[in-house]
mmCIF file of C-alpha atoms in Angstrom:
data_model
loop_
_atom_site.group_PDB
_atom_site.id
_atom_site.type_symbol
_atom_site.label_atom_id
_atom_site.label_comp_id
_atom_site.label_asym_id
_atom_site.label_seq_id
_atom_site.Cartn_x
_atom_site.Cartn_y
_atom_site.Cartn_z
ATOM 1 C CA UNK G 1 242.286 45.801 170.579
ATOM 2 C CA UNK G 2 238.932 44.914 167.632
ATOM 3 C CA UNK G 3 239.380 49.416 167.326
ATOM 4 C CA UNK G 4 242.901 48.479 165.443
ATOM 5 C CA UNK G 5 242.126 45.732 164.047
ATOM 6 C CA UNK G 6 238.272 46.734 162.392
ATOM 7 C CA UNK G 7 240.148 50.321 161.363
ATOM 8 C CA UNK G 8 241.464 48.537 159.372
ATOM 9 C CA UNK G 9 236.676 52.468 141.466
ATOM 10 C CA UNK G 10 234.382 53.881 142.052
ATOM 11 C CA UNK G 11 236.427 57.095 142.752
ATOM 12 C CA UNK G 12 236.770 58.518 139.747
ATOM 13 C CA UNK G 13 233.327 57.972 139.119
ATOM 14 C CA UNK G 14 231.843 59.643 142.254
ATOM 15 C CA UNK G 15 234.400 60.925 143.801
ATOM 16 C CA UNK G 16 234.174 64.844 143.505
ATOM 17 C CA UNK G 17 237.467 66.601 142.241
ATOM 18 C CA UNK G 18 239.005 68.664 144.993
ATOM 19 C CA UNK G 19 238.274 72.788 144.381
ATOM 20 C CA UNK G 20 238.524 76.368 145.288
ATOM 21 C CA UNK G 21 236.309 75.560 147.956
ATOM 22 C CA UNK G 22 232.349 77.505 148.615
ATOM 23 C CA UNK G 23 230.545 78.075 145.098
ATOM 24 C CA UNK G 24 229.790 81.680 143.968
ATOM 25 C CA UNK G 25 226.422 81.838 146.104
ATOM 26 C CA UNK G 26 226.910 80.224 148.851
ATOM 27 C CA UNK G 27 230.402 82.093 149.273
ATOM 28 C CA UNK G 28 228.163 85.383 149.813
ATOM 29 C CA UNK G 29 226.929 84.047 152.679
ATOM 30 C CA UNK G 30 226.568 85.169 156.398
ATOM 31 C CA UNK G 31 228.945 82.761 158.126
ATOM 32 C CA UNK G 32 226.947 80.544 160.621
ATOM 33 C CA UNK G 33 228.169 81.624 164.579
ATOM 34 C CA UNK G 34 228.273 78.252 165.728
ATOM 35 C CA UNK G 35 226.927 78.385 169.626
ATOM 36 C CA UNK G 36 228.331 74.500 169.501
ATOM 37 C CA UNK G 37 229.664 72.086 168.189
ATOM 38 C CA UNK G 38 227.863 67.965 168.840
ATOM 39 C CA UNK G 39 229.699 65.037 167.512
ATOM 40 C CA UNK G 40 229.103 61.282 166.785
ATOM 41 C CA UNK G 41 231.201 58.876 166.039
ATOM 42 C CA UNK G 42 234.109 56.095 166.723
ATOM 43 C CA UNK G 43 237.967 56.668 167.132
ATOM 44 C CA UNK G 44 238.692 59.406 164.091
ATOM 45 C CA UNK G 45 237.047 61.905 166.608
ATOM 46 C CA UNK G 46 236.846 59.987 170.054
ATOM 47 C CA UNK G 47 238.506 63.185 172.021
ATOM 48 C CA UNK G 48 238.551 61.061 175.071
ATOM 49 C CA UNK G 49 235.585 58.916 175.854
ATOM 50 C CA UNK G 50 236.730 55.212 174.964
ATOM 51 C CA UNK G 51 239.323 56.797 177.528
ATOM 52 C CA UNK G 52 237.122 57.964 180.221
ATOM 53 C CA UNK G 53 234.968 54.700 180.336
ATOM 54 C CA UNK G 54 237.702 51.496 179.429
ATOM 55 C CA UNK G 55 241.689 52.618 179.997
ATOM 56 C CA UNK G 56 243.118 55.452 179.116
ATOM 57 C CA UNK G 57 246.298 55.035 175.624
ATOM 58 C CA UNK G 58 248.881 55.185 176.860
ATOM 59 C CA UNK G 59 252.850 57.150 175.675
ATOM 60 C CA UNK G 60 253.015 58.068 173.187
ATOM 61 C CA UNK G 61 250.071 59.017 171.787
ATOM 62 C CA UNK G 62 249.477 62.814 172.500
ATOM 63 C CA UNK G 63 252.481 63.698 172.224
ATOM 64 C CA UNK G 64 253.327 65.573 169.514
ATOM 65 C CA UNK G 65 250.627 68.333 170.603
ATOM 66 C CA UNK G 66 249.271 67.617 174.314
ATOM 67 C CA UNK G 67 252.682 66.480 175.447
ATOM 68 C CA UNK G 68 250.554 63.812 177.539
ATOM 69 C CA UNK G 69 247.733 61.379 176.021
ATOM 70 C CA UNK G 70 244.617 63.490 175.676
ATOM 71 C CA UNK G 71 242.387 60.526 174.949
ATOM 72 C CA UNK G 72 243.400 60.963 171.140
ATOM 73 C CA UNK G 73 244.334 57.815 168.691
ATOM 74 C CA UNK G 74 246.544 60.060 167.181
ATOM 75 C CA UNK G 75 250.132 61.925 168.294
ATOM 76 C CA UNK G 76 248.354 65.148 168.558
ATOM 77 C CA UNK G 77 245.251 66.860 167.182
ATOM 78 C CA UNK G 78 242.500 65.005 165.048
ATOM 79 C CA UNK G 79 240.290 66.253 162.834
ATOM 80 C CA UNK G 80 237.175 67.015 164.934
ATOM 81 C CA UNK G 81 239.628 69.746 166.797
ATOM 82 C CA UNK G 82 240.764 71.075 163.318
ATOM 83 C CA UNK G 83 237.285 72.166 162.617
ATOM 84 C CA UNK G 84 236.755 73.545 166.790
ATOM 85 C CA UNK G 85 239.695 75.274 165.328
ATOM 86 C CA UNK G 86 238.656 76.643 162.058
ATOM 87 C CA UNK G 87 235.338 77.486 163.934
ATOM 88 C CA UNK G 88 236.696 79.405 167.155
ATOM 89 C CA UNK G 89 235.797 77.014 169.319
ATOM 90 C CA UNK G 90 236.814 74.854 172.006
ATOM 91 C CA UNK G 91 238.036 71.601 171.676
ATOM 92 C CA UNK G 92 235.267 68.966 172.751
ATOM 93 C CA UNK G 93 234.849 67.554 176.041
ATOM 94 C CA UNK G 94 233.834 64.036 175.906
ATOM 95 C CA UNK G 95 230.852 63.438 177.248
ATOM 96 C CA UNK G 96 231.857 60.586 179.340
ATOM 97 C CA UNK G 97 234.654 62.122 181.105
ATOM 98 C CA UNK G 98 234.004 63.204 184.697
ATOM 99 C CA UNK G 99 237.012 65.248 185.003
ATOM 100 C CA UNK G 100 237.303 68.884 183.889
ATOM 101 C CA UNK G 101 235.229 68.456 181.068
ATOM 102 C CA UNK G 102 233.991 72.021 179.917
ATOM 103 C CA UNK G 103 230.873 71.655 178.174
ATOM 104 C CA UNK G 104 229.377 75.179 176.981
ATOM 105 C CA UNK G 105 230.433 74.467 173.937
ATOM 106 C CA UNK G 106 229.711 71.978 172.627
ATOM 107 C CA UNK G 107 230.509 67.948 173.388
ATOM 108 C CA UNK G 108 231.976 64.533 171.753
ATOM 109 C CA UNK G 109 229.793 61.579 171.835
ATOM 110 C CA UNK G 110 231.853 59.406 170.120
ATOM 111 C CA UNK G 111 233.817 56.494 171.575
ATOM 112 C CA UNK G 112 236.325 54.574 169.407
ATOM 113 C CA UNK G 113 235.251 50.939 168.463
ATOM 114 C CA UNK G 114 232.433 52.322 168.100
ATOM 115 C CA UNK G 115 229.483 51.616 165.172
ATOM 116 C CA UNK G 116 225.593 52.196 163.586
ATOM 117 C CA UNK G 117 224.238 49.556 164.032
ATOM 118 C CA UNK G 118 224.064 47.366 167.705
ATOM 119 C CA UNK G 119 227.177 45.572 168.069
ATOM 120 C CA UNK G 120 227.375 41.955 169.496
ATOM 121 C CA UNK G 121 230.703 42.204 170.039
ATOM 122 C CA UNK G 122 232.782 42.827 173.623
ATOM 123 C CA UNK G 123 234.948 45.636 174.451
ATOM 124 C CA UNK G 124 237.175 42.917 176.533
ATOM 125 C CA UNK G 125 236.600 40.248 173.556
ATOM 126 C CA UNK G 126 237.706 42.209 171.003
ATOM 127 C CA UNK G 127 237.658 46.617 171.487
ATOM 128 C CA UNK G 128 234.272 46.951 170.254
ATOM 129 C CA UNK G 129 232.921 49.891 172.029
ATOM 130 C CA UNK G 130 229.279 49.414 174.050
ATOM 131 C CA UNK G 131 228.404 52.830 172.585
ATOM 132 C CA UNK G 132 226.869 52.744 169.469
ATOM 133 C CA UNK G 133 225.822 55.754 167.292
ATOM 134 C CA UNK G 134 222.280 55.128 168.521
ATOM 135 C CA UNK G 135 223.393 54.951 172.293
ATOM 136 C CA UNK G 136 225.182 58.368 171.178
ATOM 137 C CA UNK G 137 222.127 60.202 170.380
ATOM 138 C CA UNK G 138 220.412 58.338 173.761
ATOM 139 C CA UNK G 139 223.117 60.517 175.439
ATOM 140 C CA UNK G 140 222.616 64.289 174.145
ATOM 141 C CA UNK G 141 218.944 63.895 174.925
ATOM 142 C CA UNK G 142 219.865 63.462 178.154
ATOM 143 C CA UNK G 143 223.300 66.218 177.799
ATOM 144 C CA UNK G 144 220.435 68.229 176.240
ATOM 145 C CA UNK G 145 218.041 67.698 179.285
ATOM 146 C CA UNK G 146 219.935 67.947 182.052
ATOM 147 C CA UNK G 147 222.160 70.157 180.881
ATOM 148 C CA UNK G 148 219.425 72.904 180.820
ATOM 149 C CA UNK G 149 217.401 71.746 183.838
ATOM 150 C CA UNK G 150 220.820 72.594 185.275
ATOM 151 C CA UNK G 151 221.732 76.073 183.601
ATOM 152 C CA UNK G 152 218.057 77.133 184.460
ATOM 153 C CA UNK G 153 218.569 76.218 188.171
ATOM 154 C CA UNK G 154 221.622 77.901 188.376
ATOM 155 C CA UNK G 155 222.146 80.882 190.727
ATOM 156 C CA UNK G 156 225.751 82.451 189.849
ATOM 157 C CA UNK G 157 226.947 83.034 187.143
ATOM 158 C CA UNK G 158 229.588 80.359 188.109
ATOM 159 C CA UNK G 159 227.989 77.572 188.061
ATOM 160 C CA UNK G 160 226.849 78.482 183.746
ATOM 161 C CA UNK G 161 229.493 78.938 182.840
ATOM 162 C CA UNK G 162 231.084 75.361 182.177
ATOM 163 C CA UNK G 163 227.229 73.903 180.854
ATOM 164 C CA UNK G 164 225.848 75.164 177.681
ATOM 165 C CA UNK G 165 222.989 78.361 176.692
ATOM 166 C CA UNK G 166 219.476 75.990 176.373
ATOM 167 C CA UNK G 167 218.411 78.691 173.783
ATOM 168 C CA UNK G 168 221.549 78.442 171.235
ATOM 169 C CA UNK G 169 221.034 74.912 170.836
ATOM 170 C CA UNK G 170 219.482 76.401 167.083
ATOM 171 C CA UNK G 171 222.823 77.451 166.139
ATOM 172 C CA UNK G 172 225.005 74.618 167.572
ATOM 173 C CA UNK G 173 226.970 72.175 164.158
ATOM 174 C CA UNK G 174 226.708 68.492 164.721
ATOM 175 C CA UNK G 175 228.876 66.235 163.431
ATOM 176 C CA UNK G 176 229.442 62.788 162.122
ATOM 177 C CA UNK G 177 231.868 60.625 161.694
ATOM 178 C CA UNK G 178 230.775 57.187 161.887
ATOM 179 C CA UNK G 179 230.292 53.348 159.691
ATOM 180 C CA UNK G 180 234.006 52.163 158.856
ATOM 181 C CA UNK G 181 233.775 49.728 162.070
ATOM 182 C CA UNK G 182 230.503 48.719 160.606
ATOM 183 C CA UNK G 183 232.202 48.380 157.079
ATOM 184 C CA UNK G 184 234.949 46.862 158.995
ATOM 185 C CA UNK G 185 233.216 44.652 160.624
ATOM 186 C CA UNK G 186 231.268 43.672 157.668
ATOM 187 C CA UNK G 187 234.998 42.560 155.673
ATOM 188 C CA UNK G 188 235.826 40.246 158.400
ATOM 189 C CA UNK G 189 233.075 38.170 158.797
ATOM 190 C CA UNK G 190 230.664 38.312 155.391
ATOM 191 C CA UNK G 191 231.425 37.011 152.430
ATOM 192 C CA UNK G 192 231.897 40.291 149.850
ATOM 193 C CA UNK G 193 227.732 39.619 148.890
ATOM 194 C CA UNK G 194 226.674 39.403 152.437
ATOM 195 C CA UNK G 195 229.103 42.818 153.367
ATOM 196 C CA UNK G 196 226.912 44.321 150.082
ATOM 197 C CA UNK G 197 223.559 43.346 151.007
ATOM 198 C CA UNK G 198 223.837 44.683 155.590
ATOM 199 C CA UNK G 199 224.515 48.681 153.812
ATOM 200 C CA UNK G 200 221.821 49.065 153.352
ATOM 201 C CA UNK G 201 220.129 48.378 156.782
ATOM 202 C CA UNK G 202 223.089 50.404 158.263
ATOM 203 C CA UNK G 203 222.771 53.541 156.282
ATOM 204 C CA UNK G 204 219.162 52.783 157.001
ATOM 205 C CA UNK G 205 219.453 53.088 160.844
ATOM 206 C CA UNK G 206 222.398 55.770 160.523
ATOM 207 C CA UNK G 207 219.641 58.003 159.156
ATOM 208 C CA UNK G 208 216.730 57.731 161.530
ATOM 209 C CA UNK G 209 219.930 58.561 163.952
ATOM 210 C CA UNK G 210 220.118 61.839 162.961
ATOM 211 C CA UNK G 211 216.065 62.275 162.891
ATOM 212 C CA UNK G 212 216.127 61.819 165.765
ATOM 213 C CA UNK G 213 218.975 64.004 166.300
ATOM 214 C CA UNK G 214 216.170 66.385 164.227
ATOM 215 C CA UNK G 215 213.751 65.915 166.470
ATOM 216 C CA UNK G 216 216.291 67.015 169.585
ATOM 217 C CA UNK G 217 216.903 70.554 167.760
ATOM 218 C CA UNK G 218 219.711 69.517 165.519
ATOM 219 C CA UNK G 219 219.421 71.574 162.458
ATOM 220 C CA UNK G 220 222.141 71.725 160.752
ATOM 221 C CA UNK G 221 224.389 68.336 160.076
ATOM 222 C CA UNK G 222 228.130 67.734 158.916
ATOM 223 C CA UNK G 223 228.598 64.250 157.627
ATOM 224 C CA UNK G 224 231.417 62.763 157.191
ATOM 225 C CA UNK G 225 231.263 58.933 154.748
ATOM 226 C CA UNK G 226 233.544 57.221 155.793
ATOM 227 C CA UNK G 227 237.847 56.534 154.077
ATOM 228 C CA UNK G 228 239.170 54.193 152.802
ATOM 229 C CA UNK G 229 239.830 51.012 154.300
ATOM 230 C CA UNK G 230 241.179 48.479 151.848
ATOM 231 C CA UNK G 231 244.577 51.633 152.436
ATOM 232 C CA UNK G 232 245.415 51.069 156.200
ATOM 233 C CA UNK G 233 248.975 50.077 156.972
ATOM 234 C CA UNK G 234 247.829 47.208 158.938
ATOM 235 C CA UNK G 235 246.227 45.877 156.491
ATOM 236 C CA UNK G 236 247.941 46.274 153.010
ATOM 237 C CA UNK G 237 251.539 45.658 155.411
ATOM 238 C CA UNK G 238 250.239 42.561 156.005
ATOM 239 C CA UNK G 239 249.322 41.447 151.921
ATOM 240 C CA UNK G 240 252.268 38.682 150.079
ATOM 241 C CA UNK G 241 252.122 37.910 147.004
ATOM 242 C CA UNK G 242 248.833 39.408 145.463
ATOM 243 C CA UNK G 243 246.581 38.041 143.140
ATOM 244 C CA UNK G 244 246.679 40.219 139.920
ATOM 245 C CA UNK G 245 244.152 42.836 141.158
ATOM 246 C CA UNK G 246 244.575 42.368 144.207
ATOM 247 C CA UNK G 247 245.441 45.997 145.132
ATOM 248 C CA UNK G 248 245.110 48.572 142.917
ATOM 249 C CA UNK G 249 247.344 51.219 141.857
ATOM 250 C CA UNK G 250 248.645 52.562 145.052
ATOM 251 C CA UNK G 251 248.301 49.677 146.607
ATOM 252 C CA UNK G 252 245.305 49.262 148.628
ATOM 253 C CA UNK G 253 243.405 46.042 148.679
ATOM 254 C CA UNK G 254 240.025 47.290 145.583
ATOM 255 C CA UNK G 255 237.580 45.090 147.350
ATOM 256 C CA UNK G 256 237.603 46.468 151.231
ATOM 257 C CA UNK G 257 237.788 50.635 149.142
ATOM 258 C CA UNK G 258 234.768 49.401 147.438
ATOM 259 C CA UNK G 259 232.906 47.999 150.071
ATOM 260 C CA UNK G 260 233.380 51.994 151.394
ATOM 261 C CA UNK G 261 232.646 53.194 148.044
ATOM 262 C CA UNK G 262 229.091 51.282 148.036
ATOM 263 C CA UNK G 263 228.886 52.381 151.686
ATOM 264 C CA UNK G 264 228.945 56.700 150.366
ATOM 265 C CA UNK G 265 226.890 55.875 147.399
ATOM 266 C CA UNK G 266 223.859 54.542 149.049
ATOM 267 C CA UNK G 267 224.960 57.341 152.424
ATOM 268 C CA UNK G 268 224.781 59.581 150.119
ATOM 269 C CA UNK G 269 221.845 59.124 148.186
ATOM 270 C CA UNK G 270 219.625 58.459 151.266
ATOM 271 C CA UNK G 271 220.881 62.070 152.526
ATOM 272 C CA UNK G 272 219.704 63.248 149.501
ATOM 273 C CA UNK G 273 215.709 62.277 150.067
ATOM 274 C CA UNK G 274 215.901 63.717 154.008
ATOM 275 C CA UNK G 275 217.407 67.102 152.656
ATOM 276 C CA UNK G 276 213.152 66.837 151.205
ATOM 277 C CA UNK G 277 212.185 64.915 154.037
ATOM 278 C CA UNK G 278 213.635 67.595 156.392
ATOM 279 C CA UNK G 279 212.824 70.657 154.847
ATOM 280 C CA UNK G 280 214.493 73.182 157.667
ATOM 281 C CA UNK G 281 217.452 71.155 158.308
ATOM 282 C CA UNK G 282 221.178 72.055 156.527
ATOM 283 C CA UNK G 283 222.794 68.253 155.948
ATOM 284 C CA UNK G 284 226.119 68.417 154.250
ATOM 285 C CA UNK G 285 227.814 65.575 152.780
ATOM 286 C CA UNK G 286 231.125 65.610 153.037
ATOM 287 C CA UNK G 287 233.494 63.097 150.645
ATOM 288 C CA UNK G 288 235.996 62.139 153.549
ATOM 289 C CA UNK G 289 236.881 59.472 151.310
ATOM 290 C CA UNK G 290 238.578 61.510 148.464
ATOM 291 C CA UNK G 291 240.175 63.492 150.543
ATOM 292 C CA UNK G 292 241.986 60.834 152.600
ATOM 293 C CA UNK G 293 242.241 59.044 149.244
ATOM 294 C CA UNK G 294 243.769 62.123 147.621
ATOM 295 C CA UNK G 295 246.664 62.508 150.442
ATOM 296 C CA UNK G 296 247.431 58.302 150.077
ATOM 297 C CA UNK G 297 247.556 58.593 146.833
ATOM 298 C CA UNK G 298 249.701 61.849 146.419
ATOM 299 C CA UNK G 299 252.072 61.575 149.453
ATOM 300 C CA UNK G 300 255.016 62.310 147.920
ATOM 301 C CA UNK G 301 253.854 65.466 146.167
ATOM 302 C CA UNK G 302 252.122 66.902 149.312
ATOM 303 C CA UNK G 303 255.567 66.296 151.846
ATOM 304 C CA UNK G 304 254.995 63.157 153.163
ATOM 305 C CA UNK G 305 257.085 60.388 152.820
ATOM 306 C CA UNK G 306 256.107 56.631 151.543
ATOM 307 C CA UNK G 307 251.645 55.884 152.294
ATOM 308 C CA UNK G 308 252.242 53.130 154.264
ATOM 309 C CA UNK G 309 255.018 53.489 156.769
ATOM 310 C CA UNK G 310 253.311 53.418 160.293
ATOM 311 C CA UNK G 311 255.258 55.819 162.849
ATOM 312 C CA UNK G 312 253.673 53.505 166.434
ATOM 313 C CA UNK G 313 253.957 50.069 165.904
ATOM 314 C CA UNK G 314 255.111 47.147 164.906
ATOM 315 C CA UNK G 315 253.118 44.664 162.076
ATOM 316 C CA UNK G 316 253.161 42.292 159.665
ATOM 317 C CA UNK G 317 252.066 38.748 158.587
ATOM 318 C CA UNK G 318 252.198 36.992 161.900
ATOM 319 C CA UNK G 319 253.069 39.520 164.395
ATOM 320 C CA UNK G 320 251.143 43.228 165.608
ATOM 321 C CA UNK G 321 252.639 45.370 168.601
ATOM 322 C CA UNK G 322 250.826 48.006 168.649
ATOM 323 C CA UNK G 323 251.469 51.539 169.595
ATOM 324 C CA UNK G 324 253.059 51.749 173.075
ATOM 325 C CA UNK G 325 254.172 48.269 173.994
ATOM 326 C CA UNK G 326 256.539 45.434 174.430
ATOM 327 C CA UNK G 327 255.878 42.216 171.654
ATOM 328 C CA UNK G 328 257.978 40.240 170.472
ATOM 329 C CA UNK G 329 258.725 40.857 166.516
ATOM 330 C CA UNK G 330 260.802 37.342 165.173
ATOM 331 C CA UNK G 331 262.140 36.960 167.579
ATOM 332 C CA UNK G 332 263.512 39.876 169.493
ATOM 333 C CA UNK G 333 262.008 42.524 172.131
ATOM 334 C CA UNK G 334 260.709 45.822 170.913
ATOM 335 C CA UNK G 335 259.033 49.051 172.192
ATOM 336 C CA UNK G 336 256.363 50.656 169.951
ATOM 337 C CA UNK G 337 257.546 53.870 170.336
ATOM 338 C CA UNK G 338 257.618 56.498 168.334
ATOM 339 C CA UNK G 339 259.042 57.456 165.097
ATOM 340 C CA UNK G 340 261.781 59.998 165.085
ATOM 341 C CA UNK G 341 259.566 62.106 161.542
ATOM 342 C CA UNK G 342 256.190 61.643 162.859
ATOM 343 C CA UNK G 343 255.339 65.766 160.889
ATOM 344 C CA UNK G 344 255.830 63.332 157.768
ATOM 345 C CA UNK G 345 254.249 60.741 158.453
ATOM 346 C CA UNK G 346 249.960 60.063 157.478
ATOM 347 C CA UNK G 347 249.628 57.015 159.621
ATOM 348 C CA UNK G 348 249.718 57.169 163.216
ATOM 349 C CA UNK G 349 249.791 53.425 164.574
ATOM 350 C CA UNK G 350 248.573 51.361 160.880
ATOM 351 C CA UNK G 351 244.739 52.500 161.630
ATOM 352 C CA UNK G 352 244.508 56.320 162.266
ATOM 353 C CA UNK G 353 245.716 59.458 161.458
ATOM 354 C CA UNK G 354 248.913 61.854 162.374
ATOM 355 C CA UNK G 355 248.336 64.732 163.687
ATOM 356 C CA UNK G 356 249.632 65.780 159.845
ATOM 357 C CA UNK G 357 247.844 63.927 158.250
ATOM 358 C CA UNK G 358 244.687 65.517 160.141
ATOM 359 C CA UNK G 359 245.591 68.630 159.721
ATOM 360 C CA UNK G 360 245.970 68.218 155.492
ATOM 361 C CA UNK G 361 242.708 66.398 156.073
ATOM 362 C CA UNK G 362 241.045 68.547 157.271
ATOM 363 C CA UNK G 363 242.454 71.692 155.193
ATOM 364 C CA UNK G 364 240.418 70.017 152.643
ATOM 365 C CA UNK G 365 237.119 69.444 153.526
ATOM 366 C CA UNK G 366 236.992 72.559 155.672
ATOM 367 C CA UNK G 367 236.160 74.732 152.750
ATOM 368 C CA UNK G 368 233.622 72.816 150.960
ATOM 369 C CA UNK G 369 235.410 71.544 147.443
ATOM 370 C CA UNK G 370 234.340 68.253 148.901
ATOM 371 C CA UNK G 371 230.885 68.886 150.374
ATOM 372 C CA UNK G 372 227.229 68.359 148.900
ATOM 373 C CA UNK G 373 226.644 70.626 148.414
ATOM 374 C CA UNK G 374 229.279 72.629 147.928
ATOM 375 C CA UNK G 375 229.174 74.634 151.210
ATOM 376 C CA UNK G 376 232.626 75.699 153.260
ATOM 377 C CA UNK G 377 231.675 74.278 156.599
ATOM 378 C CA UNK G 378 231.628 78.270 157.856
ATOM 379 C CA UNK G 379 228.174 78.754 156.572
ATOM 380 C CA UNK G 380 226.740 74.450 156.263
ATOM 381 C CA UNK G 381 223.495 75.749 158.329
ATOM 382 C CA UNK G 382 222.664 77.453 155.520
ATOM 383 C CA UNK G 383 219.947 75.038 154.261
ATOM 384 C CA UNK G 384 220.211 74.989 149.972
ATOM 385 C CA UNK G 385 217.427 72.471 149.047
ATOM 386 C CA UNK G 386 217.617 68.931 148.399
ATOM 387 C CA UNK G 387 220.190 67.864 145.292
ATOM 388 C CA UNK G 388 222.699 69.817 144.175
#
């Protein structure tokens, strides 16, 4: 599936050092007391949207925490789950899931394989989601209008308890984690120069969707940049006899990470500009790249094994057996089940992170140490001006 494929040193200049979090001014601000979380993104934060729309993941996905497949591309919880826990809110139900969903404290519009730009590919051909950011934002618009109508029409408390209160929208947190698939598609299909040229278009579309969310009532935004795509094990394990300079000092594909960093730098600049335009909104830019690269480059010091070990799946030159599937490796049939030591590996399936890695990353971003402005998520609703 394409999501598995496409989610496949500028860092020292543009990535901040990990610090202790909230700056001296921010830590005295009151907590935001968010009413809900509305999330937009790809498989990094999809809690079951693409599974509801197409086919659910098979075991052993979800086994570490949920004890069953739970619509997540991991053995357990994702970063968005740890965000919800940190804020004392329930895990987000996917907007596309009609069974057992509870939207009282938010909804998840993310779908695995999603892009910022409109896709030209098909889910059935290569796993690209038919629900890009633009459609996710449209889904939110419909969600907002319809839940408000049914909440106000409800005659009893029971009918309202799974719906958000319309008057609470202004206190919701809007989280966005999308763009990695756009970068990955460019790596696969464009020259390096064409990839660079495409960045402005991708970021422009992202910013336009943030504006629409603002017009729909969103005021607090927590925006993740894209991660080090050149460090995904499914990519790195296929590199054989690289030329000098192809890999960086940690074994990641340097050119792929450079494109990701250029995307991030452009995104950050446009967010800073947007703060001046949306003066009553709080737009927090979160350096997810720095957190993930720190974990990968110091895996053993953080209690993990070698950074490129894949827990569920077999991948190498000439073969891919994805997590939960059967396949052939060097003439032998294998079943891609979970490794026995999932809590000590960073990569769950060669593309997505394990629950243990997601928890480590969440811990290092939620305190604001990698945010611009440097504010923790609990106080991210406070407007700090156009730039710091």
